[in-house]
CSV table of C-alpha atoms in Angstrom, one decimal:
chain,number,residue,atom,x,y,z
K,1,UNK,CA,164.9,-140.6,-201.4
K,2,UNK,CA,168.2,-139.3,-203.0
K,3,UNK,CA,166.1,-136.6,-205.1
K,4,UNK,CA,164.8,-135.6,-201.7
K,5,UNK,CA,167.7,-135.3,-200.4
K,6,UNK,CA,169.9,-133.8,-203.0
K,7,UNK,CA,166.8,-130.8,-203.1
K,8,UNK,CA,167.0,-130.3,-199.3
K,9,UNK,CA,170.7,-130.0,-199.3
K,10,UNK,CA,170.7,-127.9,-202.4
K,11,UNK,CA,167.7,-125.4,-200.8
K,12,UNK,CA,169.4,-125.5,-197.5
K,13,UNK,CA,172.5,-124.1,-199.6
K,14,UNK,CA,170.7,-121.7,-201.4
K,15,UNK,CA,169.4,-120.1,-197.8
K,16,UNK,CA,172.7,-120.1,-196.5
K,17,UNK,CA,174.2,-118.1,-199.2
K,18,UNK,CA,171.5,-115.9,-198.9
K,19,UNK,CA,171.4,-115.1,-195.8
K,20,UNK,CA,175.6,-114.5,-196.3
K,21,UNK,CA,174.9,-111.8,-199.0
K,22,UNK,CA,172.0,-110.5,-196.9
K,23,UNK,CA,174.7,-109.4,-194.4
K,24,UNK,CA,177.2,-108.5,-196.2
K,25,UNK,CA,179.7,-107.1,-193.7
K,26,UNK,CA,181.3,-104.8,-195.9
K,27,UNK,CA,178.1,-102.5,-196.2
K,28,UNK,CA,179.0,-101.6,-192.5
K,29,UNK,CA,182.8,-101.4,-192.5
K,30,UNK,CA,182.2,-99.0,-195.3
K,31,UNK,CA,180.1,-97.1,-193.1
K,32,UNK,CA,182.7,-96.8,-190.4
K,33,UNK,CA,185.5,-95.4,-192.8
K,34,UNK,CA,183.0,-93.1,-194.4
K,35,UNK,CA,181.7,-92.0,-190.9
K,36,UNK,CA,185.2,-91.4,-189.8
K,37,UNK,CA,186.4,-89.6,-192.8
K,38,UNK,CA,183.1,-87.4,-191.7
K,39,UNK,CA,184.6,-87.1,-188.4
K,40,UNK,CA,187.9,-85.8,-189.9
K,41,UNK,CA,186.2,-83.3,-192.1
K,42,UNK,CA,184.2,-81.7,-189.2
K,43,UNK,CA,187.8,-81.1,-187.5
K,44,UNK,CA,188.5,-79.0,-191.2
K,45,UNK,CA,185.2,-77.1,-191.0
K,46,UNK,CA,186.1,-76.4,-187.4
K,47,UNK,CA,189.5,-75.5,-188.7
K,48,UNK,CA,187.9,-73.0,-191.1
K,49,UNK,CA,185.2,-71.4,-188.9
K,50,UNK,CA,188.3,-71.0,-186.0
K,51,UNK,CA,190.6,-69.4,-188.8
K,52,UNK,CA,188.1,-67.0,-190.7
K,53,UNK,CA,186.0,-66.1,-187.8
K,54,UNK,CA,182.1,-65.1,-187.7
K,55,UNK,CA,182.6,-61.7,-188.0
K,56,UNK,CA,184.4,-61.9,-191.5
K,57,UNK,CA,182.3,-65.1,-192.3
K,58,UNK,CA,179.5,-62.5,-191.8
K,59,UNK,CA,180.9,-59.1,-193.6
K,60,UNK,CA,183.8,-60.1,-195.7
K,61,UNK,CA,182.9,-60.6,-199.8
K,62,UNK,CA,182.0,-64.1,-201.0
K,63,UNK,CA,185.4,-64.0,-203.0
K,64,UNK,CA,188.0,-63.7,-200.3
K,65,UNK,CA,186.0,-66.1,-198.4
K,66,UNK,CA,186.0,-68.1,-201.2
K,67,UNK,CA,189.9,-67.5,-201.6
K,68,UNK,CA,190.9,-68.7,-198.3
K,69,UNK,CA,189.4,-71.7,-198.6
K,70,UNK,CA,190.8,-72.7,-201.3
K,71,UNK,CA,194.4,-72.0,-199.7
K,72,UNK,CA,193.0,-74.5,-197.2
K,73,UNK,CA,191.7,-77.1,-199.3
K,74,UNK,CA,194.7,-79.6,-200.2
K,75,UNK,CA,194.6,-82.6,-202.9
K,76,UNK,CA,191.8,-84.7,-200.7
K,77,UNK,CA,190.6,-82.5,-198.4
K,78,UNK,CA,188.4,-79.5,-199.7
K,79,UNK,CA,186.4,-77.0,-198.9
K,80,UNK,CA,183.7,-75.4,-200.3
K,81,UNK,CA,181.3,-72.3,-199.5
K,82,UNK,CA,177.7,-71.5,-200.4
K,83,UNK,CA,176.4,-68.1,-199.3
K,84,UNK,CA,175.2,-65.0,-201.3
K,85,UNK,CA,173.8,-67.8,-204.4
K,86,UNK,CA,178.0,-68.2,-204.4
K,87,UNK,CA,178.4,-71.5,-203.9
K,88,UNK,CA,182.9,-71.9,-204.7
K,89,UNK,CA,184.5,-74.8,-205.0
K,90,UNK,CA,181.6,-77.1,-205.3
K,91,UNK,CA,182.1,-81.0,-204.1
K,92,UNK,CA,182.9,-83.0,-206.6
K,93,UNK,CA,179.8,-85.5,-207.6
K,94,UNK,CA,180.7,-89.0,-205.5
K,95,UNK,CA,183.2,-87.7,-202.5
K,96,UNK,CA,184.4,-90.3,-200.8
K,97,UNK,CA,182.5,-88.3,-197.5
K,98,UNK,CA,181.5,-85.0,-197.1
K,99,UNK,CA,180.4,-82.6,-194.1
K,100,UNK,CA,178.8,-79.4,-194.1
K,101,UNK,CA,177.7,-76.6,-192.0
K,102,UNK,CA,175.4,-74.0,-192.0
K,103,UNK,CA,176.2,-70.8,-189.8
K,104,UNK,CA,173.0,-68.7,-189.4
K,105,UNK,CA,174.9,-65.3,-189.4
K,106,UNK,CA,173.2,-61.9,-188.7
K,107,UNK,CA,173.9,-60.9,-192.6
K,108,UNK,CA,174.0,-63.9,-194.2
K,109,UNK,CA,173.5,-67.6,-194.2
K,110,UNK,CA,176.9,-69.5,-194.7
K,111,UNK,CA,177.0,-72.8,-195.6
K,112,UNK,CA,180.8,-74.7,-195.4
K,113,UNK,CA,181.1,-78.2,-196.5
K,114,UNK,CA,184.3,-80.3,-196.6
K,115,UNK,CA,184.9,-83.4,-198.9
K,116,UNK,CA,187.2,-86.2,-199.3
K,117,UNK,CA,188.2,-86.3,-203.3
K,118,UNK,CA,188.4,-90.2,-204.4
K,119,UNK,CA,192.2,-90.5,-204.9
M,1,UNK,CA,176.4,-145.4,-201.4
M,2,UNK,CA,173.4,-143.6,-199.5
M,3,UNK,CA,174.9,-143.8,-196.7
M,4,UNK,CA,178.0,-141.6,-198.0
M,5,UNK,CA,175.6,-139.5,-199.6
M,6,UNK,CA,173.8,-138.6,-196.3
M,7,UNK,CA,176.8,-138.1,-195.1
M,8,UNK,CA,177.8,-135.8,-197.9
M,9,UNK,CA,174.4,-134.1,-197.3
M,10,UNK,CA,174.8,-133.3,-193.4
M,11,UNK,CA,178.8,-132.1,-194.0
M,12,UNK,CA,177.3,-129.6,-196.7
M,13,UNK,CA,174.8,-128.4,-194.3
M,14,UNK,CA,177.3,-128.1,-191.4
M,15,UNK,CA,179.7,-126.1,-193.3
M,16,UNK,CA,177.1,-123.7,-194.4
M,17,UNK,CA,175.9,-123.3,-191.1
M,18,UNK,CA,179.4,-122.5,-189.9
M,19,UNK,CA,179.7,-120.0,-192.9
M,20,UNK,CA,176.5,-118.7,-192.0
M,21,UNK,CA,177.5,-118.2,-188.4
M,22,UNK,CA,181.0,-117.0,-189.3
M,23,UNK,CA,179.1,-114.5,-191.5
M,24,UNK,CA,176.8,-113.6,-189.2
M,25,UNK,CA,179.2,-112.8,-186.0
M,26,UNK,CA,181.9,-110.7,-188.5
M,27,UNK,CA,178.1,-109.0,-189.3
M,28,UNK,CA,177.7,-108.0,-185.5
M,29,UNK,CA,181.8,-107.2,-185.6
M,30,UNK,CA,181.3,-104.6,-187.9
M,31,UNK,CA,177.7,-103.5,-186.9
M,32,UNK,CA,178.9,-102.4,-183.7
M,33,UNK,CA,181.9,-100.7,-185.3
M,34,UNK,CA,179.6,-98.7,-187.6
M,35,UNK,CA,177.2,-98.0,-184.1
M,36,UNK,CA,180.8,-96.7,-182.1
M,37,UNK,CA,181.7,-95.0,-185.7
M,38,UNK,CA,178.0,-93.2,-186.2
M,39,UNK,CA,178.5,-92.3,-182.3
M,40,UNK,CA,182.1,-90.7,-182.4
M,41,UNK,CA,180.5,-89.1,-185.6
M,42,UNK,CA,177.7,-87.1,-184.0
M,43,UNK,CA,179.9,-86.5,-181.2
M,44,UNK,CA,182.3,-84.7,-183.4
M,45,UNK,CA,179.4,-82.6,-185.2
M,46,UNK,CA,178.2,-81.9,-182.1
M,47,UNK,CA,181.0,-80.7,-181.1
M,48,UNK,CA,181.6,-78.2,-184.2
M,49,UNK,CA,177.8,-77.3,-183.9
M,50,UNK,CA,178.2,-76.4,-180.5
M,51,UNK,CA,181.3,-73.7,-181.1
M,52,UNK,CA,179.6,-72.2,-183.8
M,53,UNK,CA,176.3,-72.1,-182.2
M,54,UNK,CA,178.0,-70.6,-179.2
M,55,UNK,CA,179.6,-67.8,-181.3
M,56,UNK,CA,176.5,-67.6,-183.7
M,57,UNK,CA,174.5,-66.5,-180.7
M,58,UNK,CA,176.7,-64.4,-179.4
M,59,UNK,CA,177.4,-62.8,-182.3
M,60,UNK,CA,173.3,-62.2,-182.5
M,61,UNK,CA,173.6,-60.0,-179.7
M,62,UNK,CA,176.6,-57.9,-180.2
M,63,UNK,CA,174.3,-57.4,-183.5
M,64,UNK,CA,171.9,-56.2,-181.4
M,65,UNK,CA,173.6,-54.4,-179.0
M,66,UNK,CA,175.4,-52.9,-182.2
M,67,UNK,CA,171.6,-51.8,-183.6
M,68,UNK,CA,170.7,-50.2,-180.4
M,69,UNK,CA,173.6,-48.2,-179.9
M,70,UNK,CA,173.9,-47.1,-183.8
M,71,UNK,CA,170.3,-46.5,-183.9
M,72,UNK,CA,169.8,-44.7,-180.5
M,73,UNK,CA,172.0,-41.6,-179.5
M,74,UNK,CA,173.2,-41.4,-175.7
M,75,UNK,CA,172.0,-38.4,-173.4
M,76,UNK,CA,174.7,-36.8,-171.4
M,77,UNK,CA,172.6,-36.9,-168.5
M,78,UNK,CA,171.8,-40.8,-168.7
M,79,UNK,CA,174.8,-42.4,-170.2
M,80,UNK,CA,175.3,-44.9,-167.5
M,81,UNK,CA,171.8,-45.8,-167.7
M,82,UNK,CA,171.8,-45.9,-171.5
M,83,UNK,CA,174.3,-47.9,-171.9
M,84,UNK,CA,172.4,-51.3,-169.7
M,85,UNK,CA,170.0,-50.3,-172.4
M,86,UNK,CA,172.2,-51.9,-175.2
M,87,UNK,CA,171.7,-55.4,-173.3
M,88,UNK,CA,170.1,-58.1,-175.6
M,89,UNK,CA,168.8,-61.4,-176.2
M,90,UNK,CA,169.2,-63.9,-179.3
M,91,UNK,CA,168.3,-67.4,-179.7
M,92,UNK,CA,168.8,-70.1,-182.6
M,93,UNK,CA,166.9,-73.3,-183.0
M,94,UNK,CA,166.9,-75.9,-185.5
M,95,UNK,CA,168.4,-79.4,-186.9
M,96,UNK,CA,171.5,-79.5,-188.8
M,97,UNK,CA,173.0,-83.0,-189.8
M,98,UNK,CA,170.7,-85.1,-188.2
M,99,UNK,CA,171.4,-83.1,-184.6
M,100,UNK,CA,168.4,-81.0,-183.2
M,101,UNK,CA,169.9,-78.0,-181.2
M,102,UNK,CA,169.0,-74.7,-179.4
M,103,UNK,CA,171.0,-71.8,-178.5
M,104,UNK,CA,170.1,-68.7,-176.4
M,105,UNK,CA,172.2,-66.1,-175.1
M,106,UNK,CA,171.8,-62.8,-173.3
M,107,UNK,CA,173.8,-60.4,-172.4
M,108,UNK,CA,174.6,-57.3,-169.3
M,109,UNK,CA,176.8,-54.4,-169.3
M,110,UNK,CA,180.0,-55.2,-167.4
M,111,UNK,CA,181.8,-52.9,-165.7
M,112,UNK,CA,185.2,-55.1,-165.1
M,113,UNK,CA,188.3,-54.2,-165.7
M,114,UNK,CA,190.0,-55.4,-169.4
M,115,UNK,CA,190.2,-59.5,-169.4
M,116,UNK,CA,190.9,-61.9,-172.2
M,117,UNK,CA,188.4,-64.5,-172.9
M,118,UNK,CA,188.6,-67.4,-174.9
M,119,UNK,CA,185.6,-67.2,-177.9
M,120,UNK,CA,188.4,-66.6,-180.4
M,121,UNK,CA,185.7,-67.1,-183.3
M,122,UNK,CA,184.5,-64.0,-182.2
M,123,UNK,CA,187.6,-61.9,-182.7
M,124,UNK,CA,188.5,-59.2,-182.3
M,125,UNK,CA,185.3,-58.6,-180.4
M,126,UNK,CA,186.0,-61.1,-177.6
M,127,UNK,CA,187.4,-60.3,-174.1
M,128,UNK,CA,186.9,-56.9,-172.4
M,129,UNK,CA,188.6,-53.5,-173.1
M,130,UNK,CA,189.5,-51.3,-170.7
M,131,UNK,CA,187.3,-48.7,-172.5
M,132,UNK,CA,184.9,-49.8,-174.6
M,133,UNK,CA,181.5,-51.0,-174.0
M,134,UNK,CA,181.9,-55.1,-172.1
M,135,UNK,CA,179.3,-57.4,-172.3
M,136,UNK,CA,179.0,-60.3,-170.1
M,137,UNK,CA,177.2,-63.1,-172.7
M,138,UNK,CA,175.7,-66.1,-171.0
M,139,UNK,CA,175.2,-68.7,-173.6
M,140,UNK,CA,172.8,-72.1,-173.6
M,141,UNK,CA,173.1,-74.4,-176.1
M,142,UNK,CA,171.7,-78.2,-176.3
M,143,UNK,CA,172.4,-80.7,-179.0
M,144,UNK,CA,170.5,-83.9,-179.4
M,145,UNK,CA,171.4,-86.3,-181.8
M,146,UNK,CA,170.8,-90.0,-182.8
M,147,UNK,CA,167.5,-89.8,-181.7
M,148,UNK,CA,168.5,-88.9,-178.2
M,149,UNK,CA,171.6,-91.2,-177.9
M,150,UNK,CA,174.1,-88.0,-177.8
M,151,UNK,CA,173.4,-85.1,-176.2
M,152,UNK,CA,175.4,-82.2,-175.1
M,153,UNK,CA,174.2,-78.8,-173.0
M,154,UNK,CA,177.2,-76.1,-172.7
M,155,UNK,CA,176.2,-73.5,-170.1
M,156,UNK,CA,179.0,-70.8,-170.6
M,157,UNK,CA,179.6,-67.1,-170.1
M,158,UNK,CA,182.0,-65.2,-172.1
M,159,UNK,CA,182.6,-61.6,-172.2
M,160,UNK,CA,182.6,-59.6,-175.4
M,161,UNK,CA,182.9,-56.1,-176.1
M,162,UNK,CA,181.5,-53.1,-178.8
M,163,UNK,CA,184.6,-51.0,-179.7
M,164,UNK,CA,182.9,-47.5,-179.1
M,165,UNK,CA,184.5,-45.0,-176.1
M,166,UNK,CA,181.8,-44.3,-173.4
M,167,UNK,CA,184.8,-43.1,-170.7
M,168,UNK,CA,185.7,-40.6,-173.6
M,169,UNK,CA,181.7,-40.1,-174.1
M,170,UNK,CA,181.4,-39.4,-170.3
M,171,UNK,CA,184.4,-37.2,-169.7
M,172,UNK,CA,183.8,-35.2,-173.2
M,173,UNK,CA,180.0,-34.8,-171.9
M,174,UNK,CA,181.1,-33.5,-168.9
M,175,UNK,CA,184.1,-30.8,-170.4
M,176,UNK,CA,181.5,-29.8,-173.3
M,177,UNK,CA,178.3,-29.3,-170.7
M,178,UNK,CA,181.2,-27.3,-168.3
M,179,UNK,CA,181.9,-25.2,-171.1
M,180,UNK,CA,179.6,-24.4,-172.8
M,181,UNK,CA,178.2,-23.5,-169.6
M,182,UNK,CA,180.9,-21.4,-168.0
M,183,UNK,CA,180.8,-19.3,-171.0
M,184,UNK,CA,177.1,-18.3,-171.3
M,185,UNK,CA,176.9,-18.0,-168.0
M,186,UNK,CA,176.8,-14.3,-166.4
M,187,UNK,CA,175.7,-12.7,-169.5
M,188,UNK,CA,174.5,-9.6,-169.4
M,189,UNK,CA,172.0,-7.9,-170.1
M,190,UNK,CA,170.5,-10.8,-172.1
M,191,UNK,CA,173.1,-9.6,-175.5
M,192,UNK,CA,172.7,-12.0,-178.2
M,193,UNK,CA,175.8,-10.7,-179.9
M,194,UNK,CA,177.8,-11.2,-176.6
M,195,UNK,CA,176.6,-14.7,-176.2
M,196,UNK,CA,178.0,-15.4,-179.8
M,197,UNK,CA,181.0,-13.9,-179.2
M,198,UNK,CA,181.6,-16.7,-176.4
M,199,UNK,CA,180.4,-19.4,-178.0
M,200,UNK,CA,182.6,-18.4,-180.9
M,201,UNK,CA,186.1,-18.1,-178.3
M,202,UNK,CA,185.2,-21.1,-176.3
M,203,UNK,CA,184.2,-23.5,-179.4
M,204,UNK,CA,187.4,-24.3,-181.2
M,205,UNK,CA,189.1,-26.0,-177.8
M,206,UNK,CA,185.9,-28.0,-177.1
M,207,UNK,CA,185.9,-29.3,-180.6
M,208,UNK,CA,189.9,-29.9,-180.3
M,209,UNK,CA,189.4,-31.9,-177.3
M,210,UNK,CA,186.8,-34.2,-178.4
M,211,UNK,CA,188.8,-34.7,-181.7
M,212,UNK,CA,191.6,-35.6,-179.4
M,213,UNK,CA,189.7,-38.2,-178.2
M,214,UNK,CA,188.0,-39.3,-181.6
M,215,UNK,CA,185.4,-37.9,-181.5
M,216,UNK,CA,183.6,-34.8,-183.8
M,217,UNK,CA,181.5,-32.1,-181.9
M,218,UNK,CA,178.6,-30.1,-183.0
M,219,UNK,CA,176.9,-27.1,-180.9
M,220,UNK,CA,174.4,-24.5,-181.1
M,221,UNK,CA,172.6,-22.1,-179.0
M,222,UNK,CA,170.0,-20.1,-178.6
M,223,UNK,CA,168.0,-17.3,-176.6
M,224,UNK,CA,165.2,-17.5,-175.1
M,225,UNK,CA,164.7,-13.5,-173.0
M,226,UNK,CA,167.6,-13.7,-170.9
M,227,UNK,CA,168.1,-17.7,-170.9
M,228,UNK,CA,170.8,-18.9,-173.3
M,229,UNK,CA,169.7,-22.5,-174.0
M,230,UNK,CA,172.4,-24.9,-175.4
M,231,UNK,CA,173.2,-28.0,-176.9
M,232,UNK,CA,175.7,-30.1,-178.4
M,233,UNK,CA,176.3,-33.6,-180.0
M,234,UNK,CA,179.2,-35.9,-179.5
M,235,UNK,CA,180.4,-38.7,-182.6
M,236,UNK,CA,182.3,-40.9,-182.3
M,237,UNK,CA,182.7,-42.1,-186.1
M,238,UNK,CA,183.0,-45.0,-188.1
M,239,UNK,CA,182.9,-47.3,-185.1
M,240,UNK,CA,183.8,-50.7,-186.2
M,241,UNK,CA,181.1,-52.8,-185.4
M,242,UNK,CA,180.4,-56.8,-185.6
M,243,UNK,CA,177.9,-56.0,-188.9
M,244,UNK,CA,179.8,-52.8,-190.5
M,245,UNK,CA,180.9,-49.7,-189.2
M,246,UNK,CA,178.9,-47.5,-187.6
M,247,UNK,CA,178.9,-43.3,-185.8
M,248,UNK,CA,178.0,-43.4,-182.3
M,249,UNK,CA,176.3,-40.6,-181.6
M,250,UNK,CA,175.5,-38.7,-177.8
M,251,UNK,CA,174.0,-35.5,-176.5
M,252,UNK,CA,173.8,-32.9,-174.3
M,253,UNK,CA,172.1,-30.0,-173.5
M,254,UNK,CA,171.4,-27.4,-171.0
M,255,UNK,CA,170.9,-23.4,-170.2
M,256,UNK,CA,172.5,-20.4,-168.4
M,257,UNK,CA,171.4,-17.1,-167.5
């Protein structure tokens, strides 16, 4: 009787913590601070697309391009673009988030991406 | 002594069912934060998306419009009618960052007076000029994202403009044709060497006007019996266009005698 019940409490136990690290609510509360962060980026791409316009993002070389986002970029925001087989200022591996976008331009395909650097 | 075990027992179990619970509604907590968060997310792509799509398509046909005009020269006698011609039509389709989206746009000649507009990410081609070549661009473009849980349609029309100079076309056409013209005209008898002496005198102000107006002038003639047939051609060079620069070329043409 007391094995029985020292193995029923100890299973029962053993379900409950597994069902806690099954949900583990810090999976989805990084979620929301990296989808945020994603949020925040797309407001820099914006920023970019608004600054440069199409028309330059379409006929101006890769390295001016390439220039002003860098003056753009700051220590954990950054942005990066891909067009030509250019691609400057590359993410760096593990961003906290990243968000890109790819403009279909009459000339050119441009792709800008903006990443938060891990402090 | 079983008795407090039992007891032991069923306050182990409670407590874990509390932690499970306690897990389980802080679980739901943050799930619907990451549902709102993945929401607000798409939202703001969407929102990017859509600007650039608008100016994207947009920018397709002032390509276009661009193409036609570069690749096309004008006819004196059909300017007005030439010009509707450089209306166009561009659409974009596709699925960028999880968001499937469409864009079309088209365009019309428009004839309004010079007016701001606000598709900045166009510039300096947005608004109208008092004498270039407007376009009114009406622009349609859905998003759907999050398998149909956001979804935005902007119906908008914007006006945009090619930087070439079809009142300084028209009026050049018209000095040029009335010209050239006045000077053949009355020739007699049918003198070839005559006829070249007045192209020669009335050339030089012709091509001073349309250089005064930016553009460069070419004309010849010829003689046909007693018919002096003429023509000339108008550029307007180096336009600076939405892919590159290019000359905007029109003609003319006509006979005397």
């Amino acid at each position: 009787m007391r094995i029985i019940d020292i193995a029923v409490g100890t299973g029962y136990a053993a379900l409950c913590l597994m069902l806690v690290f099954a949900m583990n609510p810090v999976v989805s509360e990084e979620t929301s601070s990296q989808l945020a962060a994603q949020s925040r980026l797309d407001g820099a791409i914006d920023l970019f697309v608004e600054r440069v316009g199409l028309v330059d993002l379409n006929l101006s070389p890769a390295a001016d391009l390439c220039q002003t986002a860098a003056e753009m970029s700051n220590s954990t925001v950054g942005l990066s673009l891909a067009m030509d087989g250019v691609d400057c200022r590359p993410a760096p591996p593990f961003p906290i988030a990243s968000s890109d976008l790819t403009l279909a331009l009459p000339d050119r395909t441009v792709t800008v991406e903006a990443w938060l650097a891990r402090g | 002594m079983a008795r407090k075990g039992i007891a032991a027992t069923l306050a182990s179990i409670a407590l874990f069912t509390m932690l499970v619970i306690a897990d389980s509604a802080l679980m739901v907590g943050e799930g619907n934060l990451a549902a709102t968060a993945q929401l607000t997310r798409l939202e703001s792509h969407e929102l990017v998306l859509g600007d650039s799509l608008m100016g994207e398509a947009s920018l397709r046909v002032l390509a276009q419009s661009q193409a036609y005009l570069a690749g096309r020269p004008g006819d004196c006698s059909s300017l007005s009618q030439y010009l509707d011609g450089a209306a166009a039509n561009a659409s974009l389709a596709g699925d960028q960052g999880g968001i499937n989206y469409s864009a079309a746009a088209r365009s019309s000649r428009w004839e309004g007076g010079a007016m701001t507009d606000n598709l900045t990410v166009l510039s300096p081609f947005s608004g109208a000029s008092a004498s270039a070549l407007n376009l009114r661009v009406s622009t349609i473009v859905s998003e759907t994202g999050g398998g149909g849980t956001v979804s935005r349609t902007r119906d908008e029309a914007h006006l945009l403009h090619i930087p070439i100079e079809p009142v300084a076309a028209s009026f050049l056409c018209d000095f040029t044709m009335g010209g050239l013209g006045r000077a053949f005209s009355g020739l007699s008898p049918c003198n070839a060497t005559v006829a070249a002496t007045e192209f020669s005198a009335v050339l030089p102000s012709l091509e001073g006007e349309a250089r005064s107006l930016g553009f460069a002038l070419d004309a010849g003639w010829s003689l046909s019996g007693c018919r002096v047939g003429y023509w000339f051609t108008l550029v307007e060079p180096r336009v600076a266009g939405v892919t590159g620069a290019f000359d905007w070329e029109v003609r003319g043409s006509g006979e005397a005698g």
